[in-house]
Amino acid sequence: MSSSSSIPVRAALPEPIRFERFPASEHVVLVHGGAGAVPEASRAAHAAGCLRAAHAGAEVLRAGGRALDAVCAAVIVLEDDPLFNAGTGACLDESGALSLDAAVMDGQRLDAGAVACLPAFANPVRIALRVLEAGGPILLSGEGARVYAVAQGFAPAGDAMVTSAARPNLADAKTRGATLGWAGGTVGAVARDARGHVAAATSTGGKTNKKIGRVGDTPILGAGTYADDALGAASATGDGEAFMRLLLSKSAVDALAAGRADAAREVIAHLGARLGALGGILLVSPRGEASFARNTETMSYGVVGPGFEVCGT
């Protein structure tokens, strides 16, 4: 999920929490485009992009497909959209390179796959899915992830994925001596299919000017991504080190399983109170109840289920 470098306790209080919950559905997909502060002029485009992604996932579910395939389809749409900080359009690390993290998890058998510090490949979530399907190591990083991707037939993309905004953003971050958020941050999706299985997928470029080799919470199971048919599924975005410290995604689905319908709000409140940190989380319960919470200024989202669709920031 997420996107930061070293996270100190903040002096400033986080934004008020926004919490939304949607009725239980036989199948549903909920997508986020990152928790952060998207400029007002860009918010409608970010919301529309999330809704397109949710529709891509919903198409899979309407056809009787798996939750796992639905969340991957949704995240691929966001990775291909340069508005978002994942895949094409992702931000650059301190060396001026793309360094991408992604993870997928299937709640049925607790199968998972993840990549970290992956160089430029168009759809990191596809490579994470291939890692899951191979059934060996769960997480591959750096050069090992690159070699694996090439061996599996994925083509390196080079500078084709670097957008016109990426290098000026990096120059600005270096001038400030900081790591900076981009495009709202990490993207992700959760889904429940008609068979009652849940899944989660998350993908990120991290933060502009992040340290070489830095890995956030996105590929860390229980921190930025988690799914278990008995508990629910979660995808997170925000201050990555804080999510890792609190294992927030696992905490959230545990709260869902305990019957706390406002689990998303509960864990984001804890994130702010315990570490003064910022972020957002998506959840879907085993019963198909989707929800999200964020304590940032924005978190673009889209949700699609039978007979309804909603998007916003």
PDB file of C-alpha atoms in Angstrom:
ATOM      1  CA  MET A   1       0.000   0.000   0.000  1.00  0.00           C
ATOM      2  CA  SER A   2       1.608   2.906   0.696  1.00  0.00           C
ATOM      3  CA  SER A   3       4.070   5.366   0.135  1.00  0.00           C
ATOM      4  CA  SER A   4       6.389   7.064   2.596  1.00  0.00           C
ATOM      5  CA  SER A   5       9.944   7.004   3.800  1.00  0.00           C
ATOM      6  CA  SER A   6      10.875   7.335   7.485  1.00  0.00           C
ATOM      7  CA  ILE A   7       7.746   8.398   9.390  1.00  0.00           C
ATOM      8  CA  PRO A   8       8.240  10.480  12.532  1.00  0.00           C
ATOM      9  CA  VAL A   9       5.378  11.069  14.930  1.00  0.00           C
ATOM     10  CA  ARG A  10       3.592  14.122  13.580  1.00  0.00           C
ATOM     11  CA  ALA A  11       3.104  17.290  15.555  1.00  0.00           C
ATOM     12  CA  ALA A  12      -0.006  18.204  13.567  1.00  0.00           C
ATOM     13  CA  LEU A  13      -3.242  16.317  14.055  1.00  0.00           C
ATOM     14  CA  PRO A  14      -4.532  14.299  11.081  1.00  0.00           C
ATOM     15  CA  GLU A  15      -7.600  15.421   9.147  1.00  0.00           C
ATOM     16  CA  PRO A  16     -11.033  14.437  10.497  1.00  0.00           C
ATOM     17  CA  ILE A  17     -11.896  10.865   9.544  1.00  0.00           C
ATOM     18  CA  ARG A  18     -14.215  10.214   6.642  1.00  0.00           C
ATOM     19  CA  PHE A  19     -15.938   6.831   6.849  1.00  0.00           C
ATOM     20  CA  GLU A  20     -18.276   5.227   4.316  1.00  0.00           C
ATOM     21  CA  ARG A  21     -19.970   1.829   4.400  1.00  0.00           C
ATOM     22  CA  PHE A  22     -21.987   0.190   1.628  1.00  0.00           C
ATOM     23  CA  PRO A  23     -24.747  -2.426   1.912  1.00  0.00           C
ATOM     24  CA  ALA A  24     -23.866  -6.112   1.706  1.00  0.00           C
ATOM     25  CA  SER A  25     -23.763  -7.363  -1.877  1.00  0.00           C
ATOM     26  CA  GLU A  26     -23.476 -10.789  -3.460  1.00  0.00           C
ATOM     27  CA  HIS A  27     -20.420  -9.450  -5.281  1.00  0.00           C
ATOM     28  CA  VAL A  28     -18.695  -6.074  -4.991  1.00  0.00           C
ATOM     29  CA  VAL A  29     -15.410  -4.350  -5.836  1.00  0.00           C
ATOM     30  CA  LEU A  30     -14.090  -1.243  -4.050  1.00  0.00           C
ATOM     31  CA  VAL A  31     -11.083   0.680  -5.399  1.00  0.00           C
ATOM     32  CA  HIS A  32      -8.899   3.474  -4.006  1.00  0.00           C
ATOM     33  CA  GLY A  33      -6.584   5.823  -5.859  1.00  0.00           C
ATOM     34  CA  GLY A  34      -4.508   6.823  -2.846  1.00  0.00           C
ATOM     35  CA  ALA A  35      -4.929   8.751   0.402  1.00  0.00           C
ATOM     36  CA  GLY A  36      -3.321  12.192   0.316  1.00  0.00           C
ATOM     37  CA  ALA A  37      -4.194  15.657  -0.943  1.00  0.00           C
ATOM     38  CA  VAL A  38      -5.150  15.671  -4.622  1.00  0.00           C
ATOM     39  CA  PRO A  39      -5.577  19.241  -5.931  1.00  0.00           C
ATOM     40  CA  GLU A  40      -9.188  20.360  -6.278  1.00  0.00           C
ATOM     41  CA  ALA A  41      -8.923  20.667 -10.054  1.00  0.00           C
ATOM     42  CA  SER A  42      -7.866  17.008 -10.401  1.00  0.00           C
ATOM     43  CA  ARG A  43     -10.338  15.385  -8.038  1.00  0.00           C
ATOM     44  CA  ALA A  44     -13.123  14.664 -10.518  1.00  0.00           C
ATOM     45  CA  ALA A  45     -10.648  12.948 -12.872  1.00  0.00           C
ATOM     46  CA  HIS A  46      -9.252  10.837 -10.028  1.00  0.00           C
ATOM     47  CA  ALA A  47     -12.744   9.787  -8.940  1.00  0.00           C
ATOM     48  CA  ALA A  48     -13.673   8.913 -12.527  1.00  0.00           C
ATOM     49  CA  GLY A  49     -10.480   6.879 -12.902  1.00  0.00           C
ATOM     50  CA  CYS A  50     -11.333   4.895  -9.782  1.00  0.00           C
ATOM     51  CA  LEU A  51     -14.839   4.235 -11.060  1.00  0.00           C
ATOM     52  CA  ARG A  52     -13.431   2.948 -14.377  1.00  0.00           C
ATOM     53  CA  ALA A  53     -11.175   0.627 -12.409  1.00  0.00           C
ATOM     54  CA  ALA A  54     -14.071  -0.584 -10.251  1.00  0.00           C
ATOM     55  CA  HIS A  55     -16.115  -1.304 -13.377  1.00  0.00           C
ATOM     56  CA  ALA A  56     -13.233  -3.383 -14.776  1.00  0.00           C
ATOM     57  CA  GLY A  57     -13.267  -5.474 -11.609  1.00  0.00           C
ATOM     58  CA  ALA A  58     -17.061  -5.667 -11.569  1.00  0.00           C
ATOM     59  CA  GLU A  59     -17.084  -7.034 -15.129  1.00  0.00           C
ATOM     60  CA  VAL A  60     -15.035  -9.979 -13.908  1.00  0.00           C
ATOM     61  CA  LEU A  61     -17.439 -10.576 -11.024  1.00  0.00           C
ATOM     62  CA  ARG A  62     -20.571 -10.271 -13.164  1.00  0.00           C
ATOM     63  CA  ALA A  63     -19.158 -12.971 -15.429  1.00  0.00           C
ATOM     64  CA  GLY A  64     -18.782 -15.286 -12.432  1.00  0.00           C
ATOM     65  CA  GLY A  65     -15.048 -14.670 -12.072  1.00  0.00           C
ATOM     66  CA  ARG A  66     -12.876 -14.787  -8.986  1.00  0.00           C
ATOM     67  CA  ALA A  67     -12.401 -11.926  -6.546  1.00  0.00           C
ATOM     68  CA  LEU A  68      -8.646 -12.330  -7.133  1.00  0.00           C
ATOM     69  CA  ASP A  69      -9.008 -11.661 -10.860  1.00  0.00           C
ATOM     70  CA  ALA A  70     -11.371  -8.762 -10.194  1.00  0.00           C
ATOM     71  CA  VAL A  71      -8.964  -6.874  -7.921  1.00  0.00           C
ATOM     72  CA  CYS A  72      -6.120  -7.408 -10.382  1.00  0.00           C
ATOM     73  CA  ALA A  73      -8.255  -6.136 -13.279  1.00  0.00           C
ATOM     74  CA  ALA A  74      -9.144  -3.034 -11.277  1.00  0.00           C
ATOM     75  CA  VAL A  75      -5.569  -2.267 -10.252  1.00  0.00           C
ATOM     76  CA  ILE A  76      -4.281  -2.773 -13.809  1.00  0.00           C
ATOM     77  CA  VAL A  77      -6.577   0.062 -14.946  1.00  0.00           C
ATOM     78  CA  LEU A  78      -5.019   2.351 -12.328  1.00  0.00           C
ATOM     79  CA  GLU A  79      -1.462   1.229 -13.162  1.00  0.00           C
ATOM     80  CA  ASP A  80      -2.109   2.142 -16.801  1.00  0.00           C
ATOM     81  CA  ASP A  81      -3.520   5.573 -15.918  1.00  0.00           C
ATOM     82  CA  PRO A  82      -0.776   8.226 -15.523  1.00  0.00           C
ATOM     83  CA  LEU A  83      -2.978  10.154 -13.087  1.00  0.00           C
ATOM     84  CA  PHE A  84      -2.113   7.610 -10.389  1.00  0.00           C
ATOM     85  CA  ASN A  85       1.052   6.708  -8.483  1.00  0.00           C
ATOM     86  CA  ALA A  86       1.397   3.114  -9.671  1.00  0.00           C
ATOM     87  CA  GLY A  87       2.854   1.629 -12.846  1.00  0.00           C
ATOM     88  CA  THR A  88       2.845   4.297 -15.571  1.00  0.00           C
ATOM     89  CA  GLY A  89       2.840   7.637 -13.778  1.00  0.00           C
ATOM     90  CA  ALA A  90       4.560   6.372 -10.618  1.00  0.00           C
ATOM     91  CA  CYS A  91       6.969   8.725  -8.889  1.00  0.00           C
ATOM     92  CA  LEU A  92      10.787   8.476  -8.944  1.00  0.00           C
ATOM     93  CA  ASP A  93      13.161   7.501  -6.134  1.00  0.00           C
ATOM     94  CA  GLU A  94      16.226   9.543  -5.130  1.00  0.00           C
ATOM     95  CA  SER A  95      18.262   8.068  -8.004  1.00  0.00           C
ATOM     96  CA  GLY A  96      15.680   9.153 -10.587  1.00  0.00           C
ATOM     97  CA  ALA A  97      14.416   5.606 -11.193  1.00  0.00           C
ATOM     98  CA  LEU A  98      11.066   3.883 -10.816  1.00  0.00           C
ATOM     99  CA  SER A  99      10.980   1.473  -7.871  1.00  0.00           C
ATOM    100  CA  LEU A 100       7.626  -0.275  -7.733  1.00  0.00           C
ATOM    101  CA  ASP A 101       5.890  -2.391  -5.076  1.00  0.00           C
ATOM    102  CA  ALA A 102       2.774  -4.529  -5.562  1.00  0.00           C
ATOM    103  CA  ALA A 103       0.950  -7.362  -3.812  1.00  0.00           C
ATOM    104  CA  VAL A 104      -2.049  -9.611  -4.309  1.00  0.00           C
ATOM    105  CA  MET A 105      -3.717 -11.950  -1.821  1.00  0.00           C
ATOM    106  CA  ASP A 106      -6.480 -14.521  -2.279  1.00  0.00           C
ATOM    107  CA  GLY A 107      -8.625 -15.114   0.795  1.00  0.00           C
ATOM    108  CA  GLN A 108      -9.695 -18.621  -0.170  1.00  0.00           C
ATOM    109  CA  ARG A 109      -6.370 -20.373   0.432  1.00  0.00           C
ATOM    110  CA  LEU A 110      -4.330 -17.437   1.782  1.00  0.00           C
ATOM    111  CA  ASP A 111      -2.227 -17.542  -1.384  1.00  0.00           C
ATOM    112  CA  ALA A 112      -0.227 -14.367  -1.968  1.00  0.00           C
ATOM    113  CA  GLY A 113       2.388 -12.873  -4.261  1.00  0.00           C
ATOM    114  CA  ALA A 114       4.349  -9.638  -4.056  1.00  0.00           C
ATOM    115  CA  VAL A 115       7.196  -7.691  -5.627  1.00  0.00           C
ATOM    116  CA  ALA A 116       9.237  -4.884  -4.115  1.00  0.00           C
ATOM    117  CA  CYS A 117      11.783  -2.424  -5.566  1.00  0.00           C
ATOM    118  CA  LEU A 118      10.821  -3.645  -9.036  1.00  0.00           C
ATOM    119  CA  PRO A 119      12.181  -1.475 -11.862  1.00  0.00           C
ATOM    120  CA  ALA A 120       9.983  -0.263 -14.713  1.00  0.00           C
ATOM    121  CA  PHE A 121       7.511  -2.953 -15.785  1.00  0.00           C
ATOM    122  CA  ALA A 122       4.116  -1.788 -16.978  1.00  0.00           C
ATOM    123  CA  ASN A 123       1.912  -3.738 -14.563  1.00  0.00           C
ATOM    124  CA  PRO A 124       3.622  -4.781 -11.325  1.00  0.00           C
ATOM    125  CA  VAL A 125       0.357  -6.326 -10.091  1.00  0.00           C
ATOM    126  CA  ARG A 126       0.490  -8.844 -12.964  1.00  0.00           C
ATOM    127  CA  ILE A 127       3.955  -9.905 -11.842  1.00  0.00           C
ATOM    128  CA  ALA A 128       2.779 -10.192  -8.228  1.00  0.00           C
ATOM    129  CA  LEU A 129      -0.073 -12.397  -9.466  1.00  0.00           C
ATOM    130  CA  ARG A 130       2.407 -14.599 -11.330  1.00  0.00           C
ATOM    131  CA  VAL A 131       4.420 -14.965  -8.097  1.00  0.00           C
ATOM    132  CA  LEU A 132       1.225 -16.078  -6.336  1.00  0.00           C
ATOM    133  CA  GLU A 133       0.383 -18.566  -9.062  1.00  0.00           C
ATOM    134  CA  ALA A 134       3.880 -20.080  -8.991  1.00  0.00           C
ATOM    135  CA  GLY A 135       3.368 -21.107  -5.370  1.00  0.00           C
ATOM    136  CA  GLY A 136       6.957 -20.604  -4.208  1.00  0.00           C
ATOM    137  CA  PRO A 137       8.340 -17.535  -2.425  1.00  0.00           C
ATOM    138  CA  ILE A 138       5.688 -14.915  -1.678  1.00  0.00           C
ATOM    139  CA  LEU A 139       7.868 -11.800  -2.020  1.00  0.00           C
ATOM    140  CA  LEU A 140      10.574 -11.100  -4.600  1.00  0.00           C
ATOM    141  CA  SER A 141      12.561  -7.850  -4.536  1.00  0.00           C
ATOM    142  CA  GLY A 142      14.998  -5.772  -6.535  1.00  0.00           C
ATOM    143  CA  GLU A 143      17.184  -7.611  -9.011  1.00  0.00           C
ATOM    144  CA  GLY A 144      15.538 -10.916  -8.133  1.00  0.00           C
ATOM    145  CA  ALA A 145      12.131  -9.500  -8.996  1.00  0.00           C
ATOM    146  CA  ARG A 146      13.467  -8.110 -12.278  1.00  0.00           C
ATOM    147  CA  VAL A 147      15.064 -11.409 -13.295  1.00  0.00           C
ATOM    148  CA  TYR A 148      11.890 -13.307 -12.406  1.00  0.00           C
ATOM    149  CA  ALA A 149       9.691 -10.918 -14.385  1.00  0.00           C
ATOM    150  CA  VAL A 150      11.835 -11.237 -17.508  1.00  0.00           C
ATOM    151  CA  ALA A 151      11.957 -15.032 -17.161  1.00  0.00           C
ATOM    152  CA  GLN A 152       8.152 -15.052 -16.997  1.00  0.00           C
ATOM    153  CA  GLY A 153       7.876 -13.112 -20.256  1.00  0.00           C
ATOM    154  CA  PHE A 154       7.267  -9.604 -18.923  1.00  0.00           C
ATOM    155  CA  ALA A 155       9.083  -6.870 -20.860  1.00  0.00           C
ATOM    156  CA  PRO A 156      11.000  -4.066 -19.118  1.00  0.00           C
ATOM    157  CA  ALA A 157       9.508  -0.688 -20.002  1.00  0.00           C
ATOM    158  CA  GLY A 158      12.451   1.645 -19.423  1.00  0.00           C
ATOM    159  CA  ASP A 159      11.653   5.367 -19.531  1.00  0.00           C
ATOM    160  CA  ALA A 160       8.336   4.817 -21.319  1.00  0.00           C
ATOM    161  CA  MET A 161       6.583   4.741 -17.932  1.00  0.00           C
ATOM    162  CA  VAL A 162       8.120   8.009 -16.698  1.00  0.00           C
ATOM    163  CA  THR A 163       5.656  10.865 -17.216  1.00  0.00           C
ATOM    164  CA  SER A 164       6.466  14.499 -17.938  1.00  0.00           C
ATOM    165  CA  ALA A 165       5.609  15.429 -14.344  1.00  0.00           C
ATOM    166  CA  ALA A 166       7.887  12.892 -12.679  1.00  0.00           C
ATOM    167  CA  ARG A 167      11.274  14.582 -13.103  1.00  0.00           C
ATOM    168  CA  PRO A 168      10.114  18.096 -12.114  1.00  0.00           C
ATOM    169  CA  ASN A 169       8.469  16.549  -9.049  1.00  0.00           C
ATOM    170  CA  LEU A 170      11.738  14.836  -8.131  1.00  0.00           C
ATOM    171  CA  ALA A 171      13.684  18.084  -8.595  1.00  0.00           C
ATOM    172  CA  ASP A 172      11.206  19.854  -6.310  1.00  0.00           C
ATOM    173  CA  ALA A 173      11.547  17.161  -3.638  1.00  0.00           C
ATOM    174  CA  LYS A 174      15.344  17.346  -3.777  1.00  0.00           C
ATOM    175  CA  THR A 175      15.233  21.121  -3.462  1.00  0.00           C
ATOM    176  CA  ARG A 176      13.091  20.764  -0.352  1.00  0.00           C
ATOM    177  CA  GLY A 177      15.227  17.924   0.988  1.00  0.00           C
ATOM    178  CA  ALA A 178      12.117  15.822   1.505  1.00  0.00           C
ATOM    179  CA  THR A 179      10.134  12.858   0.277  1.00  0.00           C
ATOM    180  CA  LEU A 180       6.856  14.031  -1.192  1.00  0.00           C
ATOM    181  CA  GLY A 181       3.551  12.389  -1.941  1.00  0.00           C
ATOM    182  CA  TRP A 182       2.335  12.152  -5.517  1.00  0.00           C
ATOM    183  CA  ALA A 183      -1.135  11.824  -7.035  1.00  0.00           C
ATOM    184  CA  GLY A 184      -2.705  10.852  -3.730  1.00  0.00           C
ATOM    185  CA  GLY A 185      -0.417   7.841  -3.202  1.00  0.00           C
ATOM    186  CA  THR A 186      -0.783   4.076  -3.449  1.00  0.00           C
ATOM    187  CA  VAL A 187      -3.684   2.426  -5.338  1.00  0.00           C
ATOM    188  CA  GLY A 188      -5.581  -0.731  -4.481  1.00  0.00           C
ATOM    189  CA  ALA A 189      -8.749  -2.788  -4.591  1.00  0.00           C
ATOM    190  CA  VAL A 190     -10.730  -5.291  -2.537  1.00  0.00           C
ATOM    191  CA  ALA A 191     -13.518  -7.559  -3.760  1.00  0.00           C
ATOM    192  CA  ARG A 192     -15.962 -10.279  -2.771  1.00  0.00           C
ATOM    193  CA  ASP A 193     -17.176 -12.675  -5.450  1.00  0.00           C
ATOM    194  CA  ALA A 194     -20.441 -14.600  -5.780  1.00  0.00           C
ATOM    195  CA  ARG A 195     -18.840 -17.709  -4.256  1.00  0.00           C
ATOM    196  CA  GLY A 196     -18.081 -15.762  -1.066  1.00  0.00           C
ATOM    197  CA  HIS A 197     -14.320 -15.471  -1.624  1.00  0.00           C
ATOM    198  CA  VAL A 198     -12.465 -12.219  -0.972  1.00  0.00           C
ATOM    199  CA  ALA A 199      -9.211 -10.798  -2.346  1.00  0.00           C
ATOM    200  CA  ALA A 200      -7.032  -7.696  -2.210  1.00  0.00           C
ATOM    201  CA  ALA A 201      -4.481  -6.075  -4.530  1.00  0.00           C
ATOM    202  CA  THR A 202      -2.291  -3.018  -3.938  1.00  0.00           C
ATOM    203  CA  SER A 203       0.291  -1.225  -6.116  1.00  0.00           C
ATOM    204  CA  THR A 204       2.522   1.822  -5.596  1.00  0.00           C
ATOM    205  CA  GLY A 205       5.457   3.898  -6.706  1.00  0.00           C
ATOM    206  CA  GLY A 206       6.082   5.026  -3.122  1.00  0.00           C
ATOM    207  CA  LYS A 207       7.059   8.644  -2.560  1.00  0.00           C
ATOM    208  CA  THR A 208       9.033  11.015  -4.711  1.00  0.00           C
ATOM    209  CA  ASN A 209      12.718  11.062  -3.672  1.00  0.00           C
ATOM    210  CA  LYS A 210      12.401   7.986  -1.444  1.00  0.00           C
ATOM    211  CA  LYS A 211      15.633   6.224  -0.502  1.00  0.00           C
ATOM    212  CA  ILE A 212      16.985   3.630  -2.902  1.00  0.00           C
ATOM    213  CA  GLY A 213      15.809   0.211  -1.726  1.00  0.00           C
ATOM    214  CA  ARG A 214      13.015   1.518   0.467  1.00  0.00           C
ATOM    215  CA  VAL A 215      10.055  -0.886   0.701  1.00  0.00           C
ATOM    216  CA  GLY A 216       6.723   0.344   2.020  1.00  0.00           C
ATOM    217  CA  ASP A 217       3.781  -1.520   3.442  1.00  0.00           C
ATOM    218  CA  THR A 218       2.168  -2.415   0.089  1.00  0.00           C
ATOM    219  CA  PRO A 219       3.936  -5.799  -0.368  1.00  0.00           C
ATOM    220  CA  ILE A 220       3.957  -6.634   3.340  1.00  0.00           C
ATOM    221  CA  LEU A 221       1.077  -8.968   4.176  1.00  0.00           C
ATOM    222  CA  GLY A 222      -0.949  -7.697   7.119  1.00  0.00           C
ATOM    223  CA  ALA A 223       0.382  -4.166   6.744  1.00  0.00           C
ATOM    224  CA  GLY A 224      -0.719  -2.842   3.356  1.00  0.00           C
ATOM    225  CA  THR A 225      -2.520  -5.849   1.885  1.00  0.00           C
ATOM    226  CA  TYR A 226      -4.447  -8.756   3.385  1.00  0.00           C
ATOM    227  CA  ALA A 227      -7.271 -11.182   2.532  1.00  0.00           C
ATOM    228  CA  ASP A 228      -8.836 -14.129   4.344  1.00  0.00           C
ATOM    229  CA  ASP A 229     -12.287 -15.531   3.537  1.00  0.00           C
ATOM    230  CA  ALA A 230     -12.925 -15.954   7.265  1.00  0.00           C
ATOM    231  CA  LEU A 231     -12.083 -12.321   8.076  1.00  0.00           C
ATOM    232  CA  GLY A 232     -12.326 -10.054   5.040  1.00  0.00           C
ATOM    233  CA  ALA A 233      -9.929  -8.209   2.746  1.00  0.00           C
ATOM    234  CA  ALA A 234      -8.005  -4.932   3.086  1.00  0.00           C
ATOM    235  CA  SER A 235      -5.922  -2.597   0.934  1.00  0.00           C
ATOM    236  CA  ALA A 236      -4.196   0.380   2.523  1.00  0.00           C
ATOM    237  CA  THR A 237      -2.606   3.655   1.440  1.00  0.00           C
ATOM    238  CA  GLY A 238      -0.695   6.340   3.298  1.00  0.00           C
ATOM    239  CA  ASP A 239       2.263   6.434   5.695  1.00  0.00           C
ATOM    240  CA  GLY A 240       3.770   3.061   4.907  1.00  0.00           C
ATOM    241  CA  GLU A 241       6.092   2.687   7.877  1.00  0.00           C
ATOM    242  CA  ALA A 242       3.205   3.470  10.227  1.00  0.00           C
ATOM    243  CA  PHE A 243       1.014   0.817   8.620  1.00  0.00           C
ATOM    244  CA  MET A 244       3.837  -1.694   9.028  1.00  0.00           C
ATOM    245  CA  ARG A 245       4.344  -0.809  12.684  1.00  0.00           C
ATOM    246  CA  LEU A 246       0.665  -1.364  13.424  1.00  0.00           C
ATOM    247  CA  LEU A 247      -0.032  -4.245  10.985  1.00  0.00           C
ATOM    248  CA  LEU A 248      -3.096  -2.202  10.189  1.00  0.00           C
ATOM    249  CA  SER A 249      -4.632  -4.307   7.416  1.00  0.00           C
ATOM    250  CA  LYS A 250      -4.643  -7.446   9.546  1.00  0.00           C
ATOM    251  CA  SER A 251      -5.961  -5.487  12.535  1.00  0.00           C
ATOM    252  CA  ALA A 252      -8.780  -4.154  10.378  1.00  0.00           C
ATOM    253  CA  VAL A 253      -9.987  -7.531   9.108  1.00  0.00           C
ATOM    254  CA  ASP A 254      -9.725  -8.961  12.627  1.00  0.00           C
ATOM    255  CA  ALA A 255     -12.024  -6.157  13.780  1.00  0.00           C
ATOM    256  CA  LEU A 256     -14.428  -6.940  10.930  1.00  0.00           C
ATOM    257  CA  ALA A 257     -14.519 -10.600  11.931  1.00  0.00           C
ATOM    258  CA  ALA A 258     -15.289  -9.561  15.499  1.00  0.00           C
ATOM    259  CA  GLY A 259     -18.445  -7.883  14.231  1.00  0.00           C
ATOM    260  CA  ARG A 260     -17.254  -4.269  14.313  1.00  0.00           C
ATOM    261  CA  ALA A 261     -18.870  -2.811  11.188  1.00  0.00           C
ATOM    262  CA  ASP A 262     -16.891   0.429  11.546  1.00  0.00           C
ATOM    263  CA  ALA A 263     -13.545  -1.397  11.569  1.00  0.00           C
ATOM    264  CA  ALA A 264     -12.123   0.873   8.847  1.00  0.00           C
ATOM    265  CA  ARG A 265     -12.828   3.972  10.917  1.00  0.00           C
ATOM    266  CA  GLU A 266     -11.541   2.274  14.065  1.00  0.00           C
ATOM    267  CA  VAL A 267      -8.112   1.415  12.642  1.00  0.00           C
ATOM    268  CA  ILE A 268      -7.623   4.794  10.959  1.00  0.00           C
ATOM    269  CA  ALA A 269      -8.480   6.478  14.261  1.00  0.00           C
ATOM    270  CA  HIS A 270      -5.855   4.266  15.900  1.00  0.00           C
ATOM    271  CA  LEU A 271      -3.332   5.180  13.187  1.00  0.00           C
ATOM    272  CA  GLY A 272      -3.784   8.855  13.984  1.00  0.00           C
ATOM    273  CA  ALA A 273      -3.963   8.508  17.763  1.00  0.00           C
ATOM    274  CA  ARG A 274      -1.049   6.088  18.175  1.00  0.00           C
ATOM    275  CA  LEU A 275       1.425   7.486  15.633  1.00  0.00           C
ATOM    276  CA  GLY A 276      -0.093  10.744  14.414  1.00  0.00           C
ATOM    277  CA  ALA A 277       0.082   9.228  10.938  1.00  0.00           C
ATOM    278  CA  LEU A 278      -2.017   9.668   7.815  1.00  0.00           C
ATOM    279  CA  GLY A 279      -3.680   7.180   5.513  1.00  0.00           C
ATOM    280  CA  GLY A 280      -6.740   5.321   4.387  1.00  0.00           C
ATOM    281  CA  ILE A 281      -7.992   1.765   4.098  1.00  0.00           C
ATOM    282  CA  LEU A 282     -10.523  -0.221   2.073  1.00  0.00           C
ATOM    283  CA  LEU A 283     -12.297  -3.242   3.543  1.00  0.00           C
ATOM    284  CA  VAL A 284     -14.736  -5.865   2.352  1.00  0.00           C
ATOM    285  CA  SER A 285     -16.297  -8.353   4.743  1.00  0.00           C
ATOM    286  CA  PRO A 286     -17.038 -12.031   4.022  1.00  0.00           C
ATOM    287  CA  ARG A 287     -20.687 -10.950   3.677  1.00  0.00           C
ATOM    288  CA  GLY A 288     -19.850  -8.445   0.924  1.00  0.00           C
ATOM    289  CA  GLU A 289     -20.078  -5.262   3.006  1.00  0.00           C
ATOM    290  CA  ALA A 290     -17.568  -2.780   1.560  1.00  0.00           C
ATOM    291  CA  SER A 291     -16.277   0.185   3.556  1.00  0.00           C
ATOM    292  CA  PHE A 292     -13.447   2.681   3.687  1.00  0.00           C
ATOM    293  CA  ALA A 293     -11.986   5.316   5.976  1.00  0.00           C
ATOM    294  CA  ARG A 294      -9.306   7.972   5.606  1.00  0.00           C
ATOM    295  CA  ASN A 295      -7.878  10.770   7.748  1.00  0.00           C
ATOM    296  CA  THR A 296      -6.297  12.577   4.791  1.00  0.00           C
ATOM    297  CA  GLU A 297      -7.737  15.470   2.818  1.00  0.00           C
ATOM    298  CA  THR A 298      -8.684  13.158  -0.051  1.00  0.00           C
ATOM    299  CA  MET A 299      -8.811   9.490  -1.018  1.00  0.00           C
ATOM    300  CA  SER A 300     -10.317   8.919  -4.449  1.00  0.00           C
ATOM    301  CA  TYR A 301     -12.499   5.792  -4.619  1.00  0.00           C
ATOM    302  CA  GLY A 302     -14.965   3.871  -6.737  1.00  0.00           C
ATOM    303  CA  VAL A 303     -17.299   1.054  -5.752  1.00  0.00           C
ATOM    304  CA  VAL A 304     -19.493  -1.110  -7.990  1.00  0.00           C
ATOM    305  CA  GLY A 305     -21.944  -3.813  -6.993  1.00  0.00           C
ATOM    306  CA  PRO A 306     -25.205  -5.228  -8.392  1.00  0.00           C
ATOM    307  CA  GLY A 307     -27.373  -2.217  -9.195  1.00  0.00           C
ATOM    308  CA  PHE A 308     -25.179   0.493  -7.733  1.00  0.00           C
ATOM    309  CA  GLU A 309     -21.990   2.466  -8.356  1.00  0.00           C
ATOM    310  CA  VAL A 310     -20.464   5.356  -6.397  1.00  0.00           C
ATOM    311  CA  CYS A 311     -17.254   7.328  -6.720  1.00  0.00           C
ATOM    312  CA  GLY A 312     -15.686  10.352  -5.104  1.00  0.00           C
ATOM    313  CA  THR A 313     -12.713  11.738  -3.228  1.00  0.00           C
TER     314      THR A 313
END
